[in-house]
Amino acid sequence: MKKILLLSLSLITLISCEKTTIDGCTEPMAINYNPRASVNNNSCDFTGDIIFYLDAAAGLYLYNYGIEELTFYVNGQIIGFQYNNGGFYTSETPPNCSNNLFTSHSVFWSDNSYTTISWQAIDETGFVWFGDTETLLANECLSVELTVPIAGCTNPMAINYNPNATINNNSCDFTGDIIFYLDQAAGIYLYNEGVQELTFYIDGNNIGTQYNNGGFYTTQTPPNCFDNFFTTSSVYWSNNSYTTINWQAVDETGFIWYENTTGLSATECLSMQLTSKKLTVYQENN
């Protein structure tokens, strides 16, 4: 009898020590949360809502500008419209995400309890009035207030970049530097040819001269754009962060020893090495 009792107790103890594992979503914020799951199998799905609304000043601004409608995009997909029906609907306080007077959208995603979304508000002509990137949390109602847009240069590489600007008005101005220098072989060649000076032109404008004072200044390594031994110039342009320039190096007789077209990027210091192989006479004979 004792043996039977001990065997029964052992079986009960063994069974009670065994744990049943259930795979599933263990994140309480998920829409498919499984409270019985003990092992997360990365199956969690989440949702959050976002709503866009104009404040009174922005609505009046767009109305006076003659805008007829705004189309809203989230991650490249159209999610809704707001129309100018004698004026846009506006609010001074954040509406809830079920307010049908404004544009709202439910976003679905997986894995993490938050996601990043990109959005834009574009008028009937295709002009982007508003746009940004937001972090959306699971179960959140994120209210995005659209205020009076600030026109300006939105490119950080521009010299007139406006960090407060919300729409680009194509007013960006850029600058980059270029420096011309002879290597030793080119300097000796020009000296032996009896060249007295080289005048440099960018897009037809004289930017400076290098002289033969018992020889030309030369270097084998690129100088910085503030080296006064060589010819340097700042170039200014608008609209794009990249431009193309035409340049020449002409001696005192008007002979063109060097000429080329090159690209220049905003904020760049472009070092143009002038070698004997880049001489026009060398290129013509080879």
Coordinates of C-alpha atoms in Angstrom, one line a residue:
M1 CA 0.0 0.0 0.0
K2 CA 2.9 2.4 0.8
K3 CA 4.5 1.7 -2.6
I4 CA 1.3 2.6 -4.4
L5 CA 0.9 5.8 -2.4
L6 CA 4.5 6.9 -3.1
L7 CA 4.1 6.2 -6.8
S8 CA 1.0 8.2 -7.0
L9 CA 2.6 11.2 -5.2
S10 CA 5.6 11.0 -7.5
L11 CA 3.4 11.1 -10.6
I12 CA 1.4 14.1 -9.2
T13 CA 4.7 16.0 -8.4
L14 CA 6.1 15.2 -11.9
I15 CA 2.9 16.4 -13.7
S16 CA 2.7 19.6 -11.6
C17 CA 6.3 20.5 -12.5
E18 CA 5.7 20.3 -16.2
K19 CA 4.9 23.7 -17.8
T20 CA 2.8 24.1 -20.9
T21 CA 4.3 26.8 -23.2
I22 CA 2.0 28.9 -25.4
D23 CA 3.4 30.9 -28.3
G24 CA 1.7 34.2 -29.2
C25 CA 1.8 37.9 -28.8
T26 CA 2.7 38.9 -25.3
E27 CA 2.5 42.7 -25.8
P28 CA -0.6 44.1 -24.1
M29 CA -0.8 47.1 -26.5
A30 CA -1.2 44.8 -29.5
I31 CA -4.6 44.2 -31.1
N32 CA -3.8 40.5 -31.1
Y33 CA -2.5 40.3 -27.5
N34 CA -2.8 36.8 -26.0
P35 CA -2.9 36.9 -22.2
R36 CA -2.3 33.2 -22.1
A37 CA 0.8 33.3 -24.2
S38 CA 4.1 32.7 -22.3
V39 CA 6.5 32.9 -25.3
N40 CA 6.5 35.9 -27.7
N41 CA 6.5 34.7 -31.3
N42 CA 6.9 38.1 -32.8
S43 CA 3.4 38.0 -34.2
C44 CA 2.2 41.2 -32.5
D45 CA 0.1 43.6 -34.7
F46 CA -0.5 47.2 -33.7
T47 CA -2.7 50.1 -34.7
G48 CA -2.8 53.9 -34.0
D49 CA -4.8 56.8 -35.4
I50 CA -3.7 60.2 -36.8
I51 CA -5.8 63.2 -37.6
F52 CA -4.9 66.4 -39.4
Y53 CA -6.5 69.7 -38.8
L54 CA -6.0 73.3 -39.8
D55 CA -5.9 76.1 -37.3
A56 CA -8.0 79.2 -38.1
A57 CA -5.0 81.2 -39.3
A58 CA -3.8 78.5 -41.7
G59 CA -7.4 77.9 -43.0
L60 CA -7.7 81.7 -43.7
Y61 CA -4.3 81.8 -45.3
L62 CA -5.1 78.9 -47.7
Y63 CA -8.6 80.4 -48.5
N64 CA -7.0 83.8 -49.4
Y65 CA -4.4 82.0 -51.5
G66 CA -7.2 80.4 -53.5
I67 CA -6.5 76.8 -52.6
E68 CA -9.5 74.6 -53.4
E69 CA -8.5 71.4 -51.7
L70 CA -5.8 69.5 -49.8
T71 CA -5.1 65.9 -50.4
F72 CA -3.4 64.0 -47.5
Y73 CA -0.9 61.3 -48.0
V74 CA 0.5 58.9 -45.4
N75 CA 3.5 56.8 -46.5
G76 CA 2.7 57.7 -50.1
Q77 CA -1.0 56.6 -49.9
I78 CA -4.0 58.9 -50.2
I79 CA -5.9 58.9 -47.0
G80 CA -8.4 61.8 -47.5
F81 CA -9.2 65.3 -48.5
Q82 CA -10.2 68.6 -47.0
Y83 CA -12.1 71.0 -49.2
N84 CA -12.6 74.8 -49.4
N85 CA -16.3 75.1 -49.2
G86 CA -16.4 78.8 -48.7
G87 CA -13.5 78.2 -46.3
F88 CA -11.7 75.3 -44.7
Y89 CA -12.9 73.6 -41.5
T90 CA -10.6 74.7 -38.7
S91 CA -10.1 74.1 -35.0
E92 CA -8.0 75.7 -32.3
T93 CA -8.0 72.6 -30.1
P94 CA -7.0 69.1 -31.1
P95 CA -10.0 67.1 -32.3
N96 CA -10.4 63.4 -31.5
C97 CA -9.6 60.9 -34.2
S98 CA -13.3 60.2 -34.9
N99 CA -14.1 63.8 -35.9
N100 CA -15.4 63.6 -39.5
L101 CA -14.8 67.3 -40.2
F102 CA -11.1 66.6 -40.5
T103 CA -8.9 64.0 -42.1
S104 CA -8.1 61.0 -40.0
H105 CA -6.5 57.6 -40.7
S106 CA -5.8 54.3 -38.9
V107 CA -2.3 53.0 -39.4
F108 CA -1.5 49.3 -38.9
W109 CA 1.9 47.8 -38.4
S110 CA 3.7 44.8 -36.8
D111 CA 6.6 43.9 -34.4
N112 CA 7.1 47.2 -32.3
S113 CA 4.7 49.2 -30.3
Y114 CA 5.5 52.3 -32.3
T115 CA 6.1 53.2 -35.9
T116 CA 7.3 56.1 -38.0
I117 CA 5.2 57.6 -40.8
S118 CA 5.7 60.2 -43.4
W119 CA 2.9 62.5 -44.5
Q120 CA 2.1 65.3 -46.9
A121 CA -0.7 67.7 -47.7
I122 CA -0.8 68.7 -51.3
D123 CA -3.1 71.1 -53.2
E124 CA -4.9 70.6 -56.5
T125 CA -1.8 71.9 -58.4
G126 CA 0.5 69.4 -56.8
F127 CA 2.2 71.9 -54.5
V128 CA 3.2 70.5 -51.1
W129 CA 1.9 72.8 -48.4
F130 CA 2.6 70.6 -45.4
G131 CA 4.7 67.6 -44.7
D132 CA 6.7 65.9 -42.0
T133 CA 7.6 62.6 -40.3
E134 CA 5.9 61.5 -37.1
T135 CA 6.3 58.8 -34.5
L136 CA 3.0 57.0 -33.8
L137 CA 2.4 54.9 -30.7
A138 CA 0.1 51.9 -30.5
N139 CA -3.5 52.9 -29.6
E140 CA -2.6 56.6 -29.8
C141 CA -4.7 59.3 -31.4
L142 CA -2.1 61.7 -32.8
S143 CA -3.4 65.2 -33.6
V144 CA -1.3 67.1 -36.2
E145 CA -2.0 70.8 -36.2
L146 CA -1.4 72.5 -39.5
T147 CA -0.4 76.1 -38.9
V148 CA 0.4 79.0 -41.3
P149 CA 3.1 77.8 -43.6
I150 CA 6.4 79.7 -43.5
A151 CA 8.0 80.1 -47.0
G152 CA 11.7 80.0 -47.3
C153 CA 14.8 78.0 -48.1
T154 CA 14.5 74.5 -46.7
N155 CA 17.9 73.1 -47.9
P156 CA 20.4 72.9 -45.0
M157 CA 23.3 73.3 -47.4
A158 CA 22.2 76.8 -48.5
I159 CA 23.7 80.0 -47.1
N160 CA 20.1 81.3 -46.6
Y161 CA 18.7 78.1 -45.1
N162 CA 15.7 78.9 -42.8
P163 CA 15.2 76.1 -40.2
N164 CA 11.7 77.5 -39.5
A165 CA 10.5 77.3 -43.1
T166 CA 7.9 74.7 -43.7
I167 CA 7.6 75.1 -47.5
N168 CA 10.4 75.6 -50.0
N169 CA 9.9 78.8 -52.1
N170 CA 12.9 78.0 -54.4
S171 CA 14.9 80.9 -52.9
C172 CA 17.9 78.9 -51.8
D173 CA 21.3 80.4 -52.5
F174 CA 24.5 78.3 -52.5
T175 CA 28.2 78.8 -52.5
G176 CA 31.3 76.7 -53.0
D177 CA 35.0 77.4 -53.4
I178 CA 37.5 76.5 -56.0
I179 CA 41.3 76.8 -56.0
F180 CA 43.7 76.4 -58.9
Y181 CA 47.3 75.2 -58.4
L182 CA 50.2 74.1 -60.6
D183 CA 52.1 70.9 -59.8
Q184 CA 55.9 71.1 -60.1
A185 CA 56.2 69.7 -63.6
A186 CA 53.6 72.1 -65.0
G187 CA 55.3 75.1 -63.2
I188 CA 58.7 74.2 -64.7
Y189 CA 57.1 73.7 -68.2
L190 CA 55.5 77.1 -68.2
Y191 CA 58.6 78.7 -66.8
N192 CA 60.7 77.2 -69.6
E193 CA 58.1 78.3 -72.2
G194 CA 58.6 81.9 -70.9
V195 CA 55.1 82.3 -69.7
Q196 CA 55.0 85.4 -67.4
E197 CA 51.5 85.0 -65.9
L198 CA 48.3 83.0 -65.9
T199 CA 45.0 84.7 -65.5
F200 CA 42.1 82.5 -64.4
Y201 CA 38.5 82.9 -65.6
I202 CA 35.3 81.3 -64.3
D203 CA 32.3 81.6 -66.6
G204 CA 34.1 84.5 -68.3
N205 CA 34.9 86.4 -65.1
N206 CA 38.5 87.2 -64.1
I207 CA 39.1 85.7 -60.7
G208 CA 42.9 86.2 -60.3
T209 CA 46.4 85.8 -61.7
Q210 CA 49.4 83.7 -60.9
Y211 CA 52.8 85.2 -61.8
N212 CA 56.2 83.9 -62.8
N213 CA 58.5 85.5 -60.2
G214 CA 61.6 83.5 -61.0
G215 CA 59.2 80.5 -61.3
F216 CA 55.6 79.8 -60.5
Y217 CA 54.4 78.7 -57.0
T218 CA 53.7 74.9 -57.2
T219 CA 52.6 72.2 -54.8
Q220 CA 52.2 68.4 -55.0
T221 CA 49.4 68.3 -52.5
P222 CA 46.0 70.0 -52.7
P223 CA 46.0 73.3 -50.8
N224 CA 43.0 74.5 -48.9
C225 CA 40.8 77.2 -50.5
F226 CA 42.3 80.0 -48.3
D227 CA 45.9 79.5 -49.5
N228 CA 47.0 82.9 -50.8
F229 CA 49.8 81.5 -52.9
F230 CA 47.3 80.2 -55.4
T231 CA 44.2 81.5 -57.2
T232 CA 41.0 80.9 -55.3
S233 CA 37.4 82.0 -55.8
S234 CA 34.0 81.6 -54.2
V235 CA 31.2 80.8 -56.6
Y236 CA 27.6 81.7 -55.9
W237 CA 24.5 80.3 -57.5
S238 CA 20.8 79.5 -56.7
N239 CA 18.1 76.8 -56.7
N240 CA 20.2 73.6 -56.7
S241 CA 23.0 72.4 -54.4
Y242 CA 25.2 71.6 -57.4
T243 CA 26.3 73.8 -60.3
T244 CA 28.6 73.5 -63.4
I245 CA 31.3 76.1 -64.1
N246 CA 33.5 76.7 -67.1
W247 CA 37.0 77.9 -66.4
Q248 CA 40.2 78.9 -68.3
A249 CA 43.8 79.7 -67.5
V250 CA 45.1 82.3 -70.1
D251 CA 48.6 83.7 -70.4
E252 CA 49.6 87.3 -71.1
T253 CA 49.4 86.8 -74.9
G254 CA 45.9 85.4 -74.7
F255 CA 46.9 81.8 -75.2
I256 CA 44.7 79.3 -73.3
W257 CA 46.9 76.9 -71.5
Y258 CA 44.1 75.2 -69.5
E259 CA 40.3 75.0 -69.9
N260 CA 37.6 72.7 -68.7
T261 CA 34.1 72.3 -67.3
T262 CA 33.6 71.0 -63.9
G263 CA 30.9 70.4 -61.3
L264 CA 30.9 72.2 -57.9
S265 CA 28.8 71.3 -54.9
A266 CA 27.6 73.6 -52.1
T267 CA 30.1 74.2 -49.3
E268 CA 32.8 72.3 -51.3
C269 CA 36.4 73.3 -51.5
L270 CA 37.4 72.0 -55.0
S271 CA 41.1 71.8 -55.7
M272 CA 42.0 71.9 -59.4
Q273 CA 45.4 70.5 -60.0
L274 CA 47.0 71.8 -63.2
T275 CA 49.5 69.3 -64.5
S276 CA 51.6 69.1 -67.6
K277 CA 49.3 66.5 -69.0
K278 CA 46.3 68.8 -68.7
L279 CA 48.0 71.5 -70.8
T280 CA 46.0 72.2 -73.9
V281 CA 49.2 71.9 -76.0
Y282 CA 49.9 68.4 -74.5
Q283 CA 46.3 67.3 -75.2
E284 CA 46.5 68.6 -78.8
N285 CA 49.7 66.7 -79.5
N286 CA 48.6 63.4 -77.9

